[in-house]
Short mmCIF file of C-alpha atoms in Angstrom, two decimals:
data_model
loop_
_atom_site.label_atom_id
_atom_site.label_comp_id
_atom_site.label_asym_id
_atom_site.label_seq_id
_atom_site.Cartn_x
_atom_site.Cartn_y
_atom_site.Cartn_z
CA MET A 1 -7.37 13.54 -5.83
CA PRO A 2 -5.93 11.96 -2.78
CA ASP A 3 -5.75 8.36 -1.54
CA PHE A 4 -7.63 7.86 1.71
CA ARG A 5 -7.27 4.00 1.82
CA SER A 6 -4.30 3.82 4.25
CA ASP A 7 -1.13 5.56 5.36
CA THR A 8 0.67 2.77 3.86
CA VAL A 9 0.17 4.09 0.36
CA THR A 10 2.57 6.94 1.07
CA GLN A 11 5.56 7.62 -1.37
CA PRO A 12 9.45 8.50 0.40
CA THR A 13 9.94 12.37 -0.06
CA PRO A 14 12.52 13.67 -1.87
CA ALA A 15 14.73 14.02 1.13
CA MET A 16 14.02 10.39 2.32
CA ARG A 17 15.07 9.22 -1.36
CA ALA A 18 18.28 10.84 -1.14
CA ALA A 19 19.20 9.21 2.18
CA MET A 20 18.46 6.19 0.72
CA PHE A 21 20.72 6.74 -2.15
CA GLN A 22 23.38 8.07 0.02
CA ALA A 23 23.03 5.02 2.82
CA PRO A 24 26.45 3.21 3.62
CA LEU A 25 25.83 -0.67 3.12
CA GLY A 26 26.75 -3.91 4.60
CA ASP A 27 25.31 -7.35 4.93
CA ASP A 28 22.76 -7.44 7.86
CA ALA A 29 22.83 -10.79 7.49
CA TYR A 30 26.12 -10.79 9.36
CA ALA A 31 25.08 -7.77 11.40
CA ASP A 32 27.60 -5.41 9.68
CA ASP A 33 25.10 -3.04 7.40
CA PRO A 34 25.71 0.49 9.17
CA SER A 35 22.67 2.06 8.38
CA VAL A 36 20.52 -0.76 9.72
CA ASN A 37 22.64 -0.85 12.94
CA ALA A 38 22.27 2.93 13.09
CA LEU A 39 18.58 2.79 12.69
CA GLN A 40 18.36 -0.02 15.41
CA GLU A 41 20.35 1.88 17.89
CA HIS A 42 18.51 5.18 17.46
CA ALA A 43 15.13 3.61 17.79
CA ALA A 44 16.46 1.75 21.13
CA GLU A 45 17.56 4.83 22.69
CA VAL A 46 14.83 7.13 21.69
CA LEU A 47 12.23 4.58 22.90
CA GLY A 48 13.88 3.24 25.93
CA PHE A 49 14.92 -0.06 25.01
CA GLU A 50 18.17 -1.93 25.14
CA ALA A 51 17.97 -3.06 21.57
CA ALA A 52 16.00 -3.13 18.32
CA LEU A 53 15.72 -5.21 15.04
CA PHE A 54 14.72 -4.24 11.85
CA ALA A 55 12.38 -6.55 9.58
CA PRO A 56 10.39 -6.32 6.36
CA SER A 57 6.92 -5.78 8.22
CA GLY A 58 4.77 -5.46 11.30
CA THR A 59 3.13 -8.57 10.62
CA GLN A 60 6.75 -10.23 10.87
CA THR A 61 7.64 -8.29 13.66
CA ASN A 62 4.63 -8.56 15.93
CA LEU A 63 5.13 -12.58 15.21
CA ILE A 64 8.68 -12.63 16.12
CA ALA A 65 7.48 -10.86 19.43
CA LEU A 66 4.99 -13.09 20.07
CA TRP A 67 7.38 -16.01 19.23
CA GLY A 68 9.79 -14.63 21.98
CA HIS A 69 7.41 -14.57 24.60
CA CYS A 70 5.45 -17.93 24.08
CA GLN A 71 6.59 -21.42 23.40
CA ARG A 72 4.32 -24.20 21.40
CA GLY A 73 1.11 -24.63 23.35
CA ASP A 74 1.15 -21.11 25.39
CA GLU A 75 -1.61 -18.70 25.10
CA ALA A 76 -1.58 -14.98 24.24
CA ILE A 77 -4.54 -12.77 25.32
CA VAL A 78 -5.45 -10.61 22.54
CA GLY A 79 -8.38 -8.23 21.38
CA GLN A 80 -11.07 -9.40 18.81
CA ASN A 81 -10.17 -6.46 16.68
CA TRP A 82 -6.48 -6.49 17.30
CA HIS A 83 -4.24 -6.68 14.10
CA THR A 84 -2.09 -9.64 15.60
CA TYR A 85 -5.26 -11.51 15.94
CA ARG A 86 -7.72 -10.65 13.03
CA TRP A 87 -5.42 -9.41 10.12
CA GLU A 88 -2.02 -11.42 10.44
CA ALA A 89 -3.46 -14.77 8.79
CA GLY A 90 -3.58 -16.54 12.12
CA GLY A 91 0.19 -16.56 11.88
CA MET A 92 0.80 -16.86 15.94
CA ALA A 93 -1.28 -20.14 15.51
CA VAL A 94 -0.10 -21.33 12.20
CA LEU A 95 3.62 -20.82 12.85
CA GLY A 96 4.31 -20.11 16.45
CA SER A 97 1.78 -22.80 17.64
CA ILE A 98 0.59 -20.21 20.31
CA GLN A 99 -3.16 -19.81 21.43
CA PRO A 100 -4.99 -16.73 20.81
CA GLN A 101 -7.58 -16.07 23.52
CA PRO A 102 -9.42 -13.04 21.89
CA LEU A 103 -11.37 -10.74 24.20
CA GLU A 104 -14.33 -8.37 23.20
CA ASN A 105 -12.90 -4.57 22.48
CA GLN A 106 -14.88 -1.92 24.04
CA PRO A 107 -16.18 1.29 22.17
CA ASP A 108 -13.04 3.17 23.32
CA GLY A 109 -10.99 0.32 21.85
CA THR A 110 -9.57 -0.77 25.30
CA LEU A 111 -9.96 -4.37 26.77
CA ARG A 112 -11.82 -4.55 30.16
CA ILE A 113 -9.44 -5.01 33.00
CA ALA A 114 -11.60 -7.42 34.51
CA ASP A 115 -11.99 -9.52 31.19
CA ILE A 116 -7.99 -10.08 30.95
CA ALA A 117 -7.69 -11.13 34.64
CA ALA A 118 -10.57 -13.54 33.98
CA ALA A 119 -9.08 -15.04 30.93
CA ILE A 120 -5.76 -15.70 32.48
CA LYS A 121 -5.75 -19.29 33.17
CA PRO A 122 -4.77 -21.26 36.31
CA ASP A 123 -1.55 -23.57 36.52
CA ASP A 124 -3.46 -26.57 35.32
CA ALA A 125 -2.49 -29.04 32.56
CA HIS A 126 -5.85 -29.05 31.08
CA PHE A 127 -5.28 -25.37 29.90
CA ALA A 128 -2.89 -23.60 27.50
CA ARG A 129 -0.51 -21.71 29.73
CA THR A 130 -1.18 -18.14 29.75
CA ARG A 131 2.18 -16.24 29.10
CA LEU A 132 1.44 -12.83 27.37
CA VAL A 133 -0.95 -9.98 27.04
CA VAL A 134 -1.34 -7.96 23.77
CA LEU A 135 -2.21 -4.44 23.33
CA GLU A 136 -2.60 -2.03 20.16
CA ASN A 137 -2.39 1.49 20.13
CA THR A 138 -3.51 3.20 18.43
CA THR A 139 -6.38 0.79 17.44
CA GLY A 140 -8.54 1.87 14.65
CA GLY A 141 -7.54 5.30 15.27
CA LYS A 142 -8.36 5.41 18.78
CA VAL A 143 -5.55 6.12 21.63
CA LEU A 144 -5.44 3.78 24.66
CA PRO A 145 -5.15 6.37 27.61
CA PRO A 146 -1.94 6.10 29.31
CA ALA A 147 -3.44 5.29 32.82
CA TYR A 148 -5.25 2.38 31.21
CA LEU A 149 -1.61 1.09 29.88
CA ALA A 150 0.01 1.53 33.29
CA GLU A 151 -3.18 -0.69 34.87
CA VAL A 152 -2.74 -3.52 32.38
CA ALA A 153 0.92 -3.45 33.13
CA ARG A 154 0.41 -3.67 36.67
CA LEU A 155 -1.98 -6.60 36.26
CA THR A 156 0.63 -8.55 33.98
CA ARG A 157 3.30 -7.92 36.48
CA GLN A 158 1.08 -9.34 39.17
CA HIS A 159 0.69 -12.53 37.15
CA GLY A 160 4.20 -12.99 35.90
CA LEU A 161 3.16 -12.33 32.09
CA ALA A 162 4.63 -10.56 29.44
CA LEU A 163 3.26 -7.29 27.87
CA HIS A 164 3.60 -6.52 24.11
CA LEU A 165 2.69 -3.80 21.88
CA ASP A 166 1.54 -3.79 18.67
CA GLY A 167 2.25 0.03 18.19
CA ALA A 168 2.40 0.09 14.27
CA ARG A 169 0.68 3.81 14.96
CA MET A 170 2.40 4.37 18.24
CA PHE A 171 3.61 7.83 17.60
CA ASN A 172 -0.10 8.77 16.27
CA ALA A 173 -0.82 7.81 19.90
CA ALA A 174 2.11 9.72 21.24
CA ILE A 175 1.27 12.72 19.32
CA ALA A 176 -2.27 12.77 20.46
CA ASP A 177 -1.17 12.17 24.36
CA ALA A 178 1.69 15.02 23.99
CA GLN A 179 -0.77 17.59 22.57
CA ARG A 180 -3.23 16.90 25.31
CA SER A 181 -0.46 16.99 28.02
CA GLY A 182 1.50 19.55 26.52
CA THR A 183 4.76 17.22 26.61
CA ASP A 184 7.36 16.40 23.82
CA VAL A 185 6.28 13.70 21.48
CA TYR A 186 9.20 11.85 22.06
CA ALA A 187 9.29 11.95 25.67
CA GLN A 188 5.60 10.86 25.69
CA ALA A 189 6.57 8.02 23.17
CA ARG A 190 9.14 6.88 25.50
CA SER A 191 6.97 6.96 28.43
CA LEU A 192 4.23 4.81 26.50
CA CYS A 193 6.73 2.29 25.63
CA SER A 194 7.97 2.16 29.29
CA HIS A 195 5.10 -0.38 30.24
CA PHE A 196 5.90 -3.27 27.62
CA ASP A 197 8.28 -5.68 27.43
CA SER A 198 8.33 -5.49 23.69
CA VAL A 199 7.16 -3.07 21.12
CA SER A 200 6.35 -3.55 17.41
CA LEU A 201 6.66 -0.20 15.52
CA CYS A 202 5.96 0.31 11.83
CA LEU A 203 8.03 2.72 9.90
CA SER A 204 5.74 2.34 6.93
CA LYS A 205 2.49 3.94 7.78
CA GLY A 206 2.31 7.36 9.28
CA LEU A 207 6.04 7.68 9.40
CA GLY A 208 6.04 7.37 5.59
CA ALA A 209 9.09 4.89 5.06
CA PRO A 210 8.54 2.64 2.08
CA VAL A 211 9.19 -0.74 3.91
CA GLY A 212 10.08 -1.91 7.36
CA SER A 213 9.28 -2.41 10.87
CA LEU A 214 11.12 -2.61 14.25
CA VAL A 215 10.59 -4.95 17.29
CA LEU A 216 12.31 -3.60 20.22
CA GLY A 217 13.01 -5.15 23.96
CA ARG A 218 15.78 -6.47 25.93
CA ARG A 219 19.13 -7.47 24.52
CA ASP A 220 18.84 -10.82 25.08
CA PHE A 221 15.04 -10.70 23.68
CA ILE A 222 16.32 -9.28 20.46
CA ARG A 223 19.06 -12.06 20.28
CA GLN A 224 16.59 -14.49 20.07
CA ALA A 225 14.36 -12.07 17.50
CA ARG A 226 16.95 -12.22 15.16
CA ARG A 227 17.31 -16.02 15.02
CA THR A 228 13.43 -15.97 14.83
CA ARG A 229 13.55 -13.72 11.96
CA LYS A 230 15.97 -15.73 10.09
CA ILE A 231 13.56 -18.76 10.49
CA LEU A 232 10.68 -16.63 9.10
CA GLY A 233 12.84 -15.66 6.00
CA GLY A 234 13.10 -11.84 7.14
CA GLY A 235 16.86 -11.72 7.34
CA MET A 236 18.17 -9.33 4.39
CA ARG A 237 21.50 -8.33 2.98
CA GLN A 238 21.93 -4.81 2.01
CA ALA A 239 19.08 -3.53 3.92
CA GLY A 240 20.40 -0.25 4.83
CA ILE A 241 18.58 1.01 1.48
CA LEU A 242 15.50 0.36 3.46
CA ALA A 243 16.62 1.00 6.98
CA SER A 244 17.96 4.51 6.00
CA ALA A 245 14.37 5.60 5.04
CA GLY A 246 13.04 4.43 8.44
CA HIS A 247 15.87 6.07 10.36
CA TYR A 248 15.22 9.35 8.46
CA ALA A 249 11.28 9.10 9.35
CA LEU A 250 12.07 8.64 12.85
CA GLN A 251 14.08 11.94 12.90
CA HIS A 252 11.89 13.95 10.72
CA HIS A 253 8.25 12.72 10.16
CA VAL A 254 7.26 12.17 13.97
CA ARG A 255 6.31 15.60 14.62
CA ARG A 256 4.58 16.19 11.33
CA LEU A 257 1.95 13.55 12.28
CA ALA A 258 0.28 16.41 13.79
CA GLU A 259 -0.81 17.65 10.54
CA ASP A 260 -2.24 14.25 9.50
CA HIS A 261 -4.35 14.50 12.60
CA ALA A 262 -5.35 18.34 11.95
CA ASN A 263 -6.34 17.04 8.33
CA LEU A 264 -8.33 14.41 9.53
CA ASP A 265 -10.13 16.51 11.86
CA GLN A 266 -10.90 19.03 9.18
CA LEU A 267 -12.54 15.94 6.99
CA ALA A 268 -14.31 14.58 9.74
CA ARG A 269 -15.99 17.97 10.43
CA GLY A 270 -16.80 18.46 6.98
CA LEU A 271 -18.48 15.03 6.55
CA SER A 272 -20.41 15.58 9.89
CA ALA A 273 -21.69 18.61 8.32
CA ALA A 274 -22.73 16.92 5.20
CA GLY A 275 -24.62 14.51 7.39
CA ARG A 276 -26.54 17.39 8.87
CA SER A 277 -27.51 19.37 5.92
CA HIS A 278 -26.41 17.80 2.65
CA PRO A 279 -29.42 17.50 0.10
CA VAL A 280 -28.91 13.46 0.20
CA LEU A 281 -26.40 12.72 2.57
CA GLN A 282 -28.39 14.18 5.27
CA GLY A 283 -29.56 11.80 8.08
CA ARG A 284 -27.66 9.13 5.76
CA ILE A 285 -24.16 9.59 6.51
CA SER A 286 -23.04 8.82 10.23
CA VAL A 287 -19.34 9.99 11.23
CA GLN A 288 -17.97 8.00 14.07
CA PRO A 289 -15.91 9.54 16.72
CA TRP A 290 -12.24 10.37 15.81
CA GLN A 291 -8.98 11.09 17.40
CA THR A 292 -6.08 10.59 15.37
CA ASN A 293 -5.60 9.97 11.55
CA ILE A 294 -8.51 7.20 10.80
CA LEU A 295 -12.03 8.00 10.37
CA PHE A 296 -14.89 5.90 9.83
CA THR A 297 -18.07 6.83 8.33
CA ASP A 298 -21.48 4.73 8.02
CA LEU A 299 -23.74 5.17 4.76
CA HIS A 300 -27.42 4.18 4.60
CA PRO A 301 -27.91 1.22 2.01
CA ASP A 302 -30.02 3.59 -0.15
CA VAL A 303 -27.22 5.84 -1.05
CA ALA A 304 -23.94 3.85 -0.25
CA PRO A 305 -23.64 2.47 -3.69
CA ALA A 306 -24.04 5.90 -5.72
CA PHE A 307 -21.89 7.73 -3.05
CA SER A 308 -19.16 5.15 -3.22
CA ALA A 309 -19.25 5.27 -7.03
CA TRP A 310 -19.29 8.86 -7.17
CA LEU A 311 -15.90 9.03 -5.06
CA ALA A 312 -14.44 6.54 -7.30
CA ASP A 313 -15.38 8.30 -10.31
CA ASN A 314 -13.67 11.58 -8.76
CA GLY A 315 -10.87 10.04 -8.01
CA VAL A 316 -11.16 9.67 -4.10
CA ARG A 317 -9.91 6.62 -3.19
CA VAL A 318 -11.17 5.02 0.33
CA THR A 319 -11.62 1.25 1.53
CA SER A 320 -14.90 0.12 2.21
CA SER A 321 -16.81 -2.79 4.24
CA LEU A 322 -20.27 -3.65 5.31
CA TYR A 323 -20.91 -3.18 8.84
CA GLY A 324 -23.96 -3.71 10.87
CA GLY A 325 -26.20 -3.42 7.57
CA GLN A 326 -24.83 -0.35 6.44
CA THR A 327 -21.37 0.41 3.99
CA ARG A 328 -18.57 1.64 6.40
CA LEU A 329 -15.91 3.62 4.72
CA ARG A 330 -12.37 4.13 6.25
CA TRP A 331 -10.73 7.27 5.66
CA VAL A 332 -6.94 7.71 6.67
CA THR A 333 -5.00 10.85 6.45
CA HIS A 334 -1.05 10.74 5.60
CA LEU A 335 1.74 12.65 4.57
CA ASP A 336 0.65 12.66 0.98
CA VAL A 337 -2.80 14.37 1.84
CA SER A 338 -2.66 17.87 2.22
CA PRO A 339 -5.24 20.40 3.45
CA SER A 340 -6.13 21.42 -0.08
CA ASP A 341 -6.68 17.90 -1.03
CA VAL A 342 -9.17 17.60 2.03
CA ALA A 343 -10.84 20.86 1.02
CA ALA A 344 -11.31 19.15 -2.71
CA THR A 345 -12.62 16.11 -1.48
CA LEU A 346 -15.28 18.17 0.66
CA ASP A 347 -15.80 19.72 -2.51
CA CYS A 348 -16.75 16.54 -4.09
CA VAL A 349 -19.02 15.46 -1.38
CA GLU A 350 -20.91 18.50 -1.35
CA ARG A 351 -21.60 18.28 -5.39
CA PHE A 352 -22.89 14.46 -4.72
CA ALA A 353 -26.19 14.12 -6.21
CA LEU A 354 -28.17 10.70 -6.61
CA PRO A 355 -28.08 9.60 -10.28
CA GLY A 356 -31.27 10.14 -12.49
#
């Protein structure tokens, strides 16, 4: 049965493993690993940046970018639910001495433009200097509208601020935008990135590489990023084995993200049907709106323990947390979840009954 916990659990495909095995290698600390260099150059060209840098994780590429935009005592405006603020162990404050200014996320995942504007500090010695605004796309599976990105970019330019994108699942957003507008996903991704001074892109989530992320920006910014990566212990040697997997993913695993979205849609519709008509789950499971490859469902307390145990006993793996007095399950589709996996999962749900 499938593992819906995250799109980080994917295994390299046979073709990706072959690319890793055949990758020419050098020493990336000397910037002469040809496979790392090829990945960086390809990503920068595809997404419209001057340069890119490969690093072990998205947490590190985000911190590298934040550190590049902010000095000690500077401030970055972030969302309460952004990964950079909530899920990266406070790295911007602990290691970068950057003060986060968190704002409330709206139901659609955005930050209010008025809230961002109000949070920008005046030039006064009493305040941390606002230097950066951070966005996240997708966020909880939600896609930030292109017009909204442009509006935030105009605001940051008006105030002389930098704009960074945590684009861990940026290509999921680009696929969704491209399908709505009838454009090519790579063109849509390039357009999306054009609003930002820097972007962090994860290769080991939906794109399916085993390890690694990229930070992209201007050439001088990436030159400093390389130094910061060294400080953080992210400099690697024959890293081309890993970079080649990311390069393969950028070339071959982007368009297929649409399959993950279709599988998630099938799953969400099936769970919604269970919420309407299942003998036990009717009125006890609530399916939140979905857009890409991430779905949240909320379970009433009187059924949550038994249902969660049933899924686990049948090999269906999901993540769970408490949310508003209910149990929230997160379902994530990825390249190792097939339509037949979704069908088998929905069959498992249909067979659920309270014990006794």
